[in-house]
XYZ file of C-alpha atoms in Angstrom:
758
model
C -48.561 14.755 31.000
C -46.003 16.684 32.913
C -43.533 15.074 35.149
C -44.863 11.535 34.072
C -41.919 9.235 34.638
C -42.983 6.985 31.729
C -42.170 9.815 29.173
C -38.616 9.824 29.889
C -36.639 8.178 27.297
C -33.054 7.148 27.763
C -30.396 7.492 25.048
C -28.039 4.365 25.477
C -25.990 4.340 22.575
C -25.046 6.653 19.352
C -22.929 6.240 16.083
C -22.456 8.520 13.065
C -20.741 9.309 9.860
C -20.751 12.687 8.782
C -18.468 15.042 6.961
C -15.063 15.102 8.246
C -16.132 12.485 11.120
C -16.369 8.822 10.949
C -17.180 8.417 14.565
C -18.575 10.271 17.644
C -14.859 11.383 18.585
C -14.141 13.130 15.552
C -17.809 14.475 15.255
C -17.493 16.028 18.651
C -13.905 17.586 18.407
C -14.850 18.969 15.056
C -17.814 20.865 16.680
C -15.745 22.134 19.473
C -12.821 23.382 17.250
C -15.292 24.745 14.611
C -13.556 22.723 11.979
C -15.968 23.415 8.732
C -15.958 20.518 6.456
C -17.072 22.762 3.212
C -14.928 21.833 -0.064
C -15.415 22.568 -3.699
C -18.028 20.204 -5.277
C -15.989 17.100 -6.516
C -15.758 16.100 -9.773
C -16.753 12.363 -9.301
C -20.124 13.433 -7.675
C -21.321 16.523 -9.731
C -18.464 18.217 -12.244
C -18.335 21.724 -11.224
C -17.426 22.940 -14.927
C -20.524 21.241 -16.087
C -23.348 22.117 -13.558
C -21.812 25.513 -11.691
C -23.024 28.909 -13.054
C -22.878 32.017 -11.029
C -25.695 33.302 -12.847
C -28.438 31.969 -10.789
C -30.951 32.427 -13.479
C -28.990 29.879 -15.805
C -31.020 26.787 -16.604
C -30.379 23.646 -15.124
C -27.310 24.779 -13.227
C -26.420 25.611 -9.648
C -24.873 28.654 -8.481
C -23.723 26.819 -5.328
C -19.986 26.062 -5.198
C -19.403 23.829 -1.999
C -20.698 21.035 -0.172
C -20.009 18.771 2.888
C -18.906 15.195 1.808
C -18.297 11.936 3.681
C -15.315 10.057 2.689
C -13.737 6.704 3.431
C -16.827 4.550 3.487
C -16.086 1.015 2.348
C -18.733 -1.647 3.184
C -17.560 -4.963 3.508
C -20.288 -7.133 1.886
C -18.407 -10.417 2.096
C -17.928 -10.082 5.961
C -21.368 -8.967 6.391
C -22.690 -11.893 4.413
C -24.297 -9.780 1.843
C -24.579 -11.394 -1.871
C -22.223 -9.503 -4.215
C -24.949 -9.043 -6.836
C -27.397 -7.301 -3.970
C -24.603 -5.136 -2.941
C -24.003 -3.862 -6.165
C -27.824 -3.263 -6.998
C -28.505 -1.604 -3.790
C -28.242 2.164 -3.107
C -25.341 2.792 -0.765
C -27.539 4.544 1.792
C -28.758 0.792 2.780
C -25.047 -0.134 3.616
C -24.145 2.907 5.254
C -27.211 3.134 7.294
C -26.742 -0.851 8.211
C -23.233 -0.188 9.190
C -23.852 2.955 11.446
C -26.862 1.169 13.077
C -24.572 -1.668 14.105
C -21.896 0.439 15.552
C -24.773 2.255 17.455
C -25.726 -1.009 18.915
C -22.247 -1.924 19.886
C -21.817 1.404 21.375
C -25.013 0.733 23.649
C -23.401 -2.501 24.744
C -25.565 -5.006 22.800
C -24.992 -7.344 20.229
C -27.345 -9.556 17.778
C -26.894 -12.256 20.509
C -28.425 -10.494 23.429
C -30.754 -8.133 21.914
C -34.380 -8.216 22.623
C -35.416 -9.063 19.076
C -39.278 -9.310 19.464
C -39.927 -5.845 20.704
C -37.021 -3.739 18.977
C -37.664 -1.792 15.948
C -35.915 0.525 13.594
C -37.253 3.981 12.465
C -35.500 6.031 9.869
C -35.681 9.458 8.342
C -35.073 9.422 4.815
C -36.051 11.369 1.668
C -35.754 10.276 -2.032
C -33.592 6.924 -1.023
C -30.151 8.384 -2.548
C -28.615 9.679 -5.593
C -27.263 6.204 -6.690
C -30.888 5.177 -7.037
C -31.806 8.233 -9.261
C -28.544 7.564 -11.270
C -28.844 4.081 -11.994
C -32.615 4.451 -13.060
C -31.240 6.200 -16.050
C -30.449 2.662 -17.452
C -33.807 1.965 -17.845
C -34.287 5.480 -19.931
C -32.317 4.363 -22.552
C -35.186 3.588 -25.031
C -35.900 7.506 -24.636
C -32.180 8.379 -25.186
C -32.172 6.225 -28.356
C -35.437 7.723 -29.866
C -33.898 11.329 -29.405
C -30.703 10.268 -31.381
C -32.776 8.536 -34.125
C -34.876 11.554 -34.555
C -31.905 13.731 -34.284
C -30.232 11.682 -36.981
C -33.140 11.609 -39.253
C -33.614 15.394 -39.211
C -30.014 15.635 -39.922
C -30.097 13.309 -42.924
C -27.629 10.860 -41.564
C -27.021 7.531 -43.250
C -29.042 4.836 -41.339
C -26.570 2.101 -41.423
C -23.604 4.441 -39.969
C -26.314 5.891 -37.635
C -27.254 2.293 -36.453
C -23.580 1.421 -35.562
C -23.201 4.522 -33.751
C -26.264 4.248 -31.676
C -25.020 0.407 -30.593
C -21.647 2.062 -29.643
C -23.557 4.831 -27.603
C -25.870 2.323 -25.806
C -22.996 0.062 -24.880
C -20.986 3.044 -23.571
C -24.013 4.550 -21.655
C -25.189 1.299 -20.088
C -21.437 0.324 -18.840
C -21.505 2.412 -15.899
C -25.017 1.866 -14.847
C -25.821 -1.685 -13.158
C -28.155 -3.926 -14.868
C -31.455 -4.493 -13.225
C -31.483 -7.526 -11.240
C -34.069 -9.011 -8.836
C -32.274 -6.816 -5.982
C -32.676 -3.587 -7.745
C -36.255 -2.717 -6.725
C -35.917 -3.219 -3.127
C -32.278 -1.767 -3.093
C -33.672 1.269 -4.400
C -36.571 1.838 -1.915
C -36.305 4.100 0.873
C -38.387 1.880 3.341
C -36.495 -1.284 2.685
C -33.216 0.925 4.542
C -34.943 0.232 7.623
C -36.191 -3.178 6.679
C -32.790 -4.351 5.853
C -31.426 -3.507 9.522
C -34.140 -5.528 10.830
C -33.349 -8.426 8.416
C -29.963 -8.511 9.650
C -30.396 -8.477 13.357
C -33.797 -10.747 13.186
C -35.654 -7.940 14.570
C -39.775 -8.297 14.803
C -40.762 -4.994 16.147
C -41.140 -3.152 12.929
C -38.879 -1.350 10.666
C -40.113 1.723 8.537
C -39.039 5.132 7.115
C -40.389 8.507 7.728
C -40.132 11.376 5.033
C -40.654 14.608 6.508
C -38.049 16.496 4.690
C -35.606 17.973 6.599
C -37.029 17.242 9.810
C -37.373 13.637 8.919
C -34.972 12.258 11.324
C -36.224 14.218 14.219
C -39.722 12.943 13.425
C -38.180 9.542 13.417
C -36.969 10.149 16.898
C -40.447 11.386 18.074
C -41.938 8.502 16.693
C -39.690 5.936 18.645
C -40.109 7.798 21.647
C -43.759 7.551 21.272
C -43.382 3.603 20.440
C -41.496 3.200 23.614
C -44.075 5.199 25.709
C -46.939 3.405 24.456
C -45.048 -0.008 24.946
C -44.973 -0.785 21.491
C -41.296 -1.150 21.792
C -39.086 -1.823 24.443
C -35.886 -0.716 22.429
C -35.827 1.680 19.338
C -33.048 2.038 16.850
C -33.559 5.476 15.225
C -31.605 7.466 12.787
C -31.506 9.313 9.652
C -29.534 9.009 6.588
C -29.194 11.432 3.354
C -26.830 10.885 0.281
C -28.303 13.240 -2.036
C -25.813 15.647 -3.578
C -26.803 15.122 -7.214
C -28.606 17.447 -9.793
C -31.990 16.851 -8.294
C -31.574 18.465 -5.088
C -28.582 20.834 -5.694
C -29.972 22.530 -8.802
C -33.621 22.324 -7.103
C -32.334 24.097 -4.011
C -30.628 26.672 -6.170
C -33.711 27.366 -7.821
C -35.493 28.367 -4.386
C -32.390 30.688 -3.711
C -31.905 28.351 -0.594
C -28.236 27.913 -1.367
C -25.267 30.559 -0.617
C -22.750 31.503 -3.252
C -20.483 32.448 -0.390
C -19.718 31.376 2.999
C -22.452 29.780 5.337
C -23.234 32.163 8.051
C -25.884 30.893 10.424
C -27.668 33.454 12.746
C -25.680 36.343 11.066
C -26.591 39.359 9.252
C -24.865 38.165 6.590
C -26.874 34.987 6.073
C -27.145 34.139 2.425
C -28.025 30.374 2.409
C -26.873 27.068 3.188
C -24.119 24.654 1.974
C -25.511 21.225 1.534
C -24.074 18.357 3.291
C -24.747 14.366 3.703
C -24.436 11.922 6.471
C -26.020 9.243 8.716
C -26.503 8.902 12.499
C -28.459 6.442 14.630
C -29.214 6.420 18.369
C -30.437 3.561 20.548
C -33.485 4.419 22.806
C -35.042 2.565 25.792
C -37.584 3.769 28.585
C -35.573 5.392 31.091
C -36.773 2.963 34.045
C -35.880 -0.216 31.782
C -32.413 1.431 30.924
C -31.627 1.974 34.760
C -33.157 -1.603 35.477
C -30.501 -3.181 33.001
C -27.808 -1.258 33.910
C -27.462 0.441 30.417
C -25.215 3.477 30.049
C -27.345 6.627 29.732
C -26.000 9.612 27.773
C -28.965 11.785 28.111
C -32.700 11.713 28.800
C -35.458 12.800 26.259
C -38.431 14.564 28.233
C -40.518 15.970 25.775
C -41.348 16.443 21.912
C -43.822 18.339 19.900
C -44.743 18.420 16.054
C -46.605 20.937 14.336
C -47.363 22.066 10.796
C -47.606 25.714 9.333
C -51.318 25.347 7.993
C -52.226 27.435 5.200
C -49.227 29.213 3.540
C -46.442 28.709 1.488
C -45.144 24.993 1.093
C -41.690 26.246 1.378
C -41.725 29.381 3.262
C -41.387 28.993 7.273
C -44.032 30.007 9.739
C -43.010 31.612 13.310
C -46.263 30.495 14.800
C -46.115 26.977 13.245
C -42.521 26.432 14.824
C -43.592 28.019 18.240
C -46.512 25.632 18.322
C -44.203 22.273 17.890
C -41.869 24.238 20.645
C -44.537 24.651 22.925
C -46.083 21.046 22.756
C -42.613 19.581 23.787
C -42.137 22.086 27.028
C -45.846 21.138 27.851
C -44.823 17.769 27.977
C -41.445 18.233 29.777
C -41.013 18.981 33.509
C -39.469 22.328 32.685
C -40.087 25.277 30.360
C -38.040 26.634 27.511
C -36.531 29.457 29.516
C -34.857 26.533 31.643
C -32.753 25.299 28.847
C -28.979 26.088 28.742
C -29.175 26.234 24.844
C -31.078 25.101 21.765
C -29.701 23.193 18.628
C -31.309 25.226 16.055
C -32.465 24.104 12.544
C -30.047 27.088 11.488
C -29.968 26.881 7.670
C -28.372 30.054 7.432
C -30.900 31.714 4.989
C -32.161 35.146 6.035
C -35.838 34.116 6.197
C -35.419 30.915 7.944
C -32.997 32.267 10.360
C -35.088 35.092 11.290
C -38.330 32.965 11.476
C -36.488 30.433 13.773
C -35.590 33.019 16.226
C -38.880 34.717 16.332
C -40.414 31.275 16.751
C -38.536 30.533 19.779
C -38.861 34.120 21.137
C -42.610 33.708 20.870
C -42.552 30.261 22.645
C -40.303 31.543 25.409
C -43.615 34.110 26.083
C -40.663 36.653 27.144
C -39.587 39.750 25.144
C -36.675 40.543 27.672
C -33.560 40.775 26.260
C -31.493 38.992 28.876
C -29.919 36.757 26.335
C -29.730 33.753 28.720
C -30.585 30.819 26.380
C -27.634 29.883 23.616
C -28.544 29.073 20.055
C -26.200 27.044 17.869
C -26.470 24.929 14.878
C -24.809 21.644 13.746
C -25.024 22.924 9.912
C -22.305 25.859 10.915
C -19.844 23.064 10.707
C -20.982 20.377 7.971
C -23.616 21.819 6.443
C -27.247 20.866 5.796
C -27.560 17.242 5.732
C -31.302 17.568 5.118
C -33.031 14.277 6.255
C -29.795 13.155 8.443
C -29.766 16.950 9.801
C -32.227 16.417 12.864
C -30.215 13.091 14.010
C -26.930 14.870 13.819
C -28.371 17.696 15.566
C -29.712 15.486 18.368
C -26.427 13.433 18.455
C -24.712 16.709 18.944
C -26.959 17.769 21.613
C -26.847 14.626 23.442
C -23.225 14.717 23.525
C -23.119 18.440 24.613
C -25.527 17.962 27.587
C -23.685 14.969 28.674
C -20.215 16.737 28.733
C -21.722 19.918 30.244
C -20.877 22.049 27.145
C -22.663 24.855 25.472
C -21.311 24.209 21.881
C -19.881 26.874 19.748
C -21.440 27.939 16.341
C -18.998 28.703 13.499
C -19.266 31.575 10.930
C -20.991 34.164 13.157
C -19.439 37.398 13.109
C -22.365 39.987 13.053
C -25.373 38.295 15.083
C -28.698 38.680 13.419
C -30.582 41.680 14.816
C -33.558 39.590 15.784
C -31.661 38.324 18.862
C -32.574 41.630 20.633
C -36.297 40.702 20.566
C -35.967 38.121 23.196
C -34.164 35.594 25.384
C -31.939 33.763 22.850
C -28.398 34.589 21.934
C -26.098 33.036 19.549
C -23.487 30.918 20.942
C -20.227 32.080 19.082
C -18.138 30.809 22.040
C -18.488 27.489 23.653
C -19.031 27.492 27.488
C -18.117 24.686 29.571
C -20.268 24.125 32.584
C -19.557 22.403 36.040
C -19.925 18.808 35.614
C -21.980 18.285 38.514
C -24.705 20.807 37.197
C -27.753 19.437 35.300
C -27.965 20.867 31.736
C -31.065 21.055 29.442
C -31.455 21.770 25.964
C -33.714 21.397 23.011
C -33.508 20.534 19.154
C -35.389 21.685 16.289
C -35.994 20.596 12.746
C -38.207 21.868 9.967
C -38.749 20.901 6.591
C -40.574 21.555 3.229
C -44.692 21.442 3.321
C -44.482 23.274 6.660
C -43.461 20.352 9.069
C -41.797 21.371 12.309
C -40.423 19.166 15.048
C -38.731 19.751 18.555
C -37.345 17.562 21.000
C -35.995 18.536 24.640
C -33.457 16.640 26.696
C -31.289 17.023 29.587
C -28.255 15.427 30.865
C -28.218 12.190 33.300
C -25.477 11.415 35.782
C -21.906 12.543 35.314
C -20.061 12.936 31.942
C -19.374 9.673 30.115
C -15.600 9.264 29.704
C -16.189 7.386 26.158
C -16.972 10.852 24.917
C -13.597 12.658 26.209
C -11.503 14.443 23.544
C -7.814 13.715 22.796
C -7.313 17.451 23.579
C -9.027 19.281 26.439
C -12.537 20.368 25.427
C -11.963 23.859 26.470
C -8.743 24.474 24.479
C -10.281 22.812 21.432
C -13.042 25.568 21.531
C -10.643 28.303 21.887
C -8.254 27.132 19.056
C -10.338 27.968 15.759
C -8.590 30.538 13.612
C -9.737 33.009 11.152
C -6.727 32.344 8.938
C -3.711 30.030 8.284
C 0.110 30.450 7.515
C 1.405 28.154 4.887
C 4.965 28.136 4.529
C 7.631 26.579 1.932
C 11.263 26.334 1.587
C 13.038 25.089 -1.585
C 16.789 24.873 -3.109
C 15.842 26.934 -6.173
C 13.052 28.970 -7.660
C 12.501 25.979 -10.131
C 12.198 23.627 -7.133
C 9.941 25.902 -5.393
C 7.880 25.892 -8.463
C 7.519 22.126 -8.444
C 6.423 22.403 -4.959
C 3.871 24.726 -5.873
C 2.395 22.679 -8.614
C 2.310 19.676 -6.183
C 0.334 21.964 -3.722
C -2.130 23.336 -6.235
C -3.218 19.760 -6.835
C -3.119 18.918 -3.291
C -5.509 21.594 -2.243
C -7.875 21.482 -5.189
C -10.500 19.734 -2.993
C -9.593 20.527 0.702
C -12.200 21.428 3.123
C -12.052 24.630 5.126
C -10.753 22.705 8.120
C -7.970 21.392 5.883
C -6.489 24.724 5.325
C -4.954 24.628 8.664
C -3.962 21.064 8.708
C -2.367 21.643 5.241
C -0.194 24.554 6.879
C 0.705 22.227 9.738
C 1.770 19.720 7.078
C 4.084 22.047 5.083
C 5.815 23.421 8.183
C 7.051 20.020 8.987
C 9.207 19.994 5.751
C 10.770 23.640 6.309
C 14.578 23.418 6.014
C 16.392 26.571 7.241
C 19.393 25.863 4.773
C 17.338 26.161 1.669
C 17.845 29.454 -0.281
C 14.335 29.992 -1.054
C 11.484 30.987 1.452
C 8.034 31.560 0.850
C 4.879 32.048 2.992
C 0.974 32.464 2.204
C -1.746 33.564 4.691
C -5.021 32.236 3.582
C -8.578 32.121 5.235
C -10.273 29.473 2.579
C -9.487 26.900 0.129
C -10.096 29.082 -2.909
C -8.043 31.983 -1.181
C -5.172 29.305 -0.817
C -5.548 28.043 -4.394
C -5.398 31.718 -5.750
C -2.632 32.406 -3.638
C -0.580 29.376 -4.830
C -0.952 30.945 -8.464
C 0.002 34.429 -7.306
C 3.168 32.973 -5.706
C 4.183 31.088 -8.653
C 3.739 34.286 -10.690
C 6.109 36.270 -8.063
C 8.547 33.424 -9.163
C 8.687 34.732 -12.802
C 11.590 37.057 -13.535
C 13.572 35.930 -10.877
C 14.832 37.542 -7.634
C 17.974 39.180 -6.441
C 19.926 37.421 -3.517
C 18.824 39.120 -0.364
C 15.657 40.356 -1.419
C 11.961 39.885 -0.874
C 8.750 40.040 -3.107
C 5.281 40.590 -1.771
C 2.176 40.762 -3.500
C -0.859 40.831 -0.913
C -0.900 37.878 1.389
C 2.000 36.341 -0.391
C 5.793 36.803 0.215
C 8.763 35.239 -1.338
C 12.459 35.590 -0.560
C 16.028 34.505 -1.856
C 18.900 34.198 0.497
C 17.102 36.620 2.765
C 19.182 38.175 5.381
C 17.826 37.559 8.774
C 15.802 40.569 9.902
C 16.329 42.540 13.388
C 12.810 43.183 14.956
C 12.152 46.101 17.504
C 9.159 45.524 19.682
C 6.978 48.484 20.752
C 4.579 47.815 23.718
C 1.407 49.643 23.938
C 0.313 51.460 26.980
C -3.268 52.162 28.513
C -5.816 52.776 25.856
C -4.852 49.645 23.800
C -6.791 47.364 25.837
C -9.611 45.389 24.463
C -12.011 42.841 25.621
C -10.894 39.262 24.864
C -7.279 40.260 23.961
C -5.002 37.467 23.791
C -7.752 35.218 24.832
C -6.631 32.296 22.582
C -2.952 32.160 24.187
C -4.487 32.514 27.855
C -6.619 29.248 26.984
C -4.834 27.253 24.637
C -1.354 27.061 26.057
C -0.607 26.097 29.983
C 1.881 28.927 30.386
C -0.856 31.474 29.088
C -3.215 30.001 31.929
C -0.221 30.288 34.612
C 0.352 33.962 33.768
C -3.205 34.791 33.876
C -3.533 32.812 37.203
C -0.356 35.053 38.495
C -1.809 38.350 37.700
C -5.365 37.385 39.171
C -3.872 36.621 42.085
C -2.036 40.090 42.315
C -5.230 42.176 41.235
C -7.523 40.169 44.071
C -5.471 41.261 46.729
C -6.881 44.369 47.406
C -10.546 43.352 46.647
C -12.723 40.756 44.899
C -12.171 41.983 41.518
C -11.717 39.229 39.194
C -9.554 40.388 36.157
C -10.320 37.226 34.340
C -13.991 38.127 34.265
C -13.585 41.550 33.261
C -10.604 40.771 30.563
C -12.251 37.917 29.011
C -16.137 37.515 28.226
C -17.548 34.727 26.262
C -20.078 35.529 23.465
C -19.272 39.329 23.675
C -20.813 40.043 20.294
C -23.866 38.336 21.395
C -24.527 40.705 23.995
C -26.988 44.195 23.702
C -24.800 46.928 22.472
C -25.180 48.611 25.912
C -23.751 45.596 27.675
C -20.983 45.323 25.318
C -20.030 48.894 26.057
C -20.241 48.361 29.845
C -17.744 45.556 29.570
C -15.481 47.669 27.446
C -15.720 50.253 30.123
C -14.925 48.113 33.071
C -11.868 47.139 31.145
C -10.907 50.870 30.823
C -10.741 51.502 34.567
C -7.006 52.110 35.484
C -6.463 49.512 38.230
C -7.701 46.743 35.701
C -6.619 48.044 32.305
C -2.859 48.323 33.309
C -2.340 44.787 34.728
C -4.542 43.402 31.650
C -2.468 45.147 29.052
C 0.782 43.920 30.497
C -0.523 40.489 30.671
C -1.346 40.542 27.088
C 2.064 41.943 26.148
C 3.591 39.130 28.032
C 1.492 36.665 26.439
C 2.269 37.620 22.749
C 5.974 38.035 23.599
C 6.002 34.466 25.019
C 4.311 33.304 22.013
C 6.809 35.268 19.436
C 9.704 33.788 21.300
C 8.394 30.301 20.840
C 8.025 30.786 17.036
C 11.699 32.152 16.662
C 11.148 35.870 16.762
C 13.309 37.876 19.203
C 13.456 41.573 19.280
C 16.932 43.274 19.074
C 15.537 46.519 20.933
C 12.474 46.999 22.851
C 10.676 50.292 23.775
C 7.432 50.903 25.256
C 4.675 53.652 25.057
C 3.817 54.771 28.714
C 2.804 51.799 30.567
C 4.374 49.640 27.746
C 7.827 50.678 29.129
C 7.270 47.982 32.105
C 6.611 45.373 29.062
C 9.758 46.657 27.414
C 12.125 46.223 30.552
C 10.629 42.654 30.802
C 11.474 41.891 27.231
C 15.055 43.319 27.537
C 15.656 40.961 30.574
C 15.489 43.658 33.386
C 12.613 42.415 35.119
C 10.966 39.130 35.551
C 7.249 38.308 34.268
C 6.233 38.348 38.027
C 7.805 41.571 38.607
C 6.160 42.772 35.592
C 2.691 41.784 36.716
C 3.266 43.102 40.225
C 4.561 46.420 38.906
C 1.686 46.850 36.542
C -0.824 45.972 38.993
C 0.559 48.351 41.912
C 1.112 51.229 39.342
C -2.652 50.743 38.214
C -3.853 50.628 41.851
C -1.575 53.708 42.627
C -2.865 55.653 39.643
C -6.747 54.676 40.365
C -6.493 55.467 43.912
C -5.745 59.239 43.631
C -8.467 61.561 43.431
C -6.345 64.395 41.715
C -6.537 65.072 38.129
C -3.435 66.266 35.904
C -2.172 66.113 32.313
C 0.922 65.406 30.456
C 3.174 67.697 28.502
C 5.941 67.206 26.140
C 8.740 69.949 26.182
C 11.290 70.272 23.450
C 13.793 71.781 25.657
C 17.382 71.434 27.063
C 17.507 69.886 30.729
C 18.412 73.467 32.315
C 15.798 75.053 30.490
C 13.064 72.458 31.552
C 14.115 72.574 34.972
C 13.728 76.264 34.868
C 10.367 76.084 33.454
C 9.302 73.414 35.920
C 10.468 75.535 38.983
C 8.408 78.157 37.932
C 5.345 75.996 38.130
C 5.680 74.875 41.593
C 2.771 77.322 42.850
C 0.620 75.477 40.459
C 1.018 72.042 42.262
C 3.185 68.974 42.031
C 5.017 67.940 38.769
C 7.109 64.678 38.030
C 9.634 63.718 35.435
C 8.338 60.768 33.777
C 10.971 60.536 30.923
C 14.143 62.074 30.376
C 15.342 62.256 26.801
C 17.652 65.036 27.101
C 20.465 65.082 24.703
C 18.042 64.261 21.617
C 17.391 67.752 20.768
């Protein structure tokens, strides 16, 4: 089947609704900036106090603490001409899927009026419908609840007349929050009718059905859509996935399989301990490539191959290396290129120790190579939004379509110490995103696996130039370098009592914020700082939990008061009252302080940073072809084998490189500190750092600093002679006398004269 044109499927429309993202733009920007959407379990969905227990063996409890939630969805049933009774009796998954599917159709440039209704179908990935259906079904279980109450009352010897009145009141309260069963309830609670409802709305005749393949459901739906297009059964396919199931059935069930994490989600990391669950919905519109070209459709990307496999004999929930490898191999047997030609793979990436290890080994096996060149990137959407189960595959596919269209290898959040299995083959974790030449063709793959041993893989490539509709509001490279590990949250107030009021408000505001919103909260608070207010406070926090704990710590610091002009500190929390402005001394480091990627965020995020980098690059390249930028800044350093990491560090140690690199880092940080209002009263430098101190003192310009540092490094690197340095604690005359006696041993040079200080 290789190279058959009819196997190529064009992606012409997309839409999604995932945690923190109500459209493609938000979705893509969150991925690039690694804005993690995990937040404490919402009381409205699953009260934390009632269902969470740190004891993993506690019955009927989950040890998980966080999830990824969607918000802001409000279906306008009247505008969509849906009867109110049907709307109220139907699970919300029907309406969210319909809404997202209609937006995907619009994105593709079609409408109910110009779509080919005869040969257009809907294929949806879903499991268990949604949590609303399971909740509403409790209404019909009332007879069982009543019997329990009656039997308990009888055993306790309660009076029948009083008990009857009590049970009637309980029934009324019990049913008041659950919709009555109507003629729409059955259809509104079925999974298959989600796809049927979309067909009904658009009057489509090509067929609509749901596929349940557990967590691979929506990628299986994509494969079935592609097959239907290749066979000619369909001319256009709406393919999607939806999962709104963050209730007791799934969360407690996953907890009992030890699949959830009780800490942070660390995909492809040695600390991987499980996943954080999420929810969402995504849809794409597919056509055969030749038809899309004929009809003048926009084409985001082209699907070239797919594969499905099962693990065979083995555990129902345990993954299989050979099973996953088979699905991957099948996909690339169909495609006109191999797995090793891909730029990256969007992995299943659940963050479980066994799951991550199995997936990486499966990819290594399918690549049929054991080299550790680390040339194929591996990333996972779950690191940002959590595991959205039946909607995971379509979300991963949409991410990958955008990525290849924009020629970006997208970053992964939370990887700090890559899984050791990466050393067994060509895969490497995409910790940092990489932007490629827009003229270059990009290839990628998407994997999804599910309970029952089902495995699926799709491979696709870019088509044409990047689509301007997917451009971000902030440049993509700047977004990728903007992720921070912690955030500063400032406060100012007229008095301690006023500060306590602000702290109380903040405690309520941050109770359910996501990890991404910690930085948003810090930014918001910084807008309301008043320099003339006597009380100042600041918190440094990494996570919502840490922020909540720090706010309580700050409030405790206010107890007992604080003297004027003083500052209190406890860990990452500071409090001051009428604090005097401090005087700062800057000590700039010299050679030996260099580190790969030092000040990388400043060099990439700010225009002035790029200008300084370009200036020093120009100086360094005058006497050769060496690129300081390529030595100083290395993407995905931690993904390299240890020996390559050491080689990178050794290159930066070279005197001719280290000196301009260190001076550039000094310059960048000095500039940034000035921007935030921190100025030195005195400057000093250690060895090479003296040049930076001269710049900071205003003695030389930034250009002169970079030139001097570059030339100094070149001169020191050029000499073949070796020498040493000594500190002499003596007067000027005594020192000169000593040096006179050393003339016969070679040249000597005063590098610093501090006479008069002894």
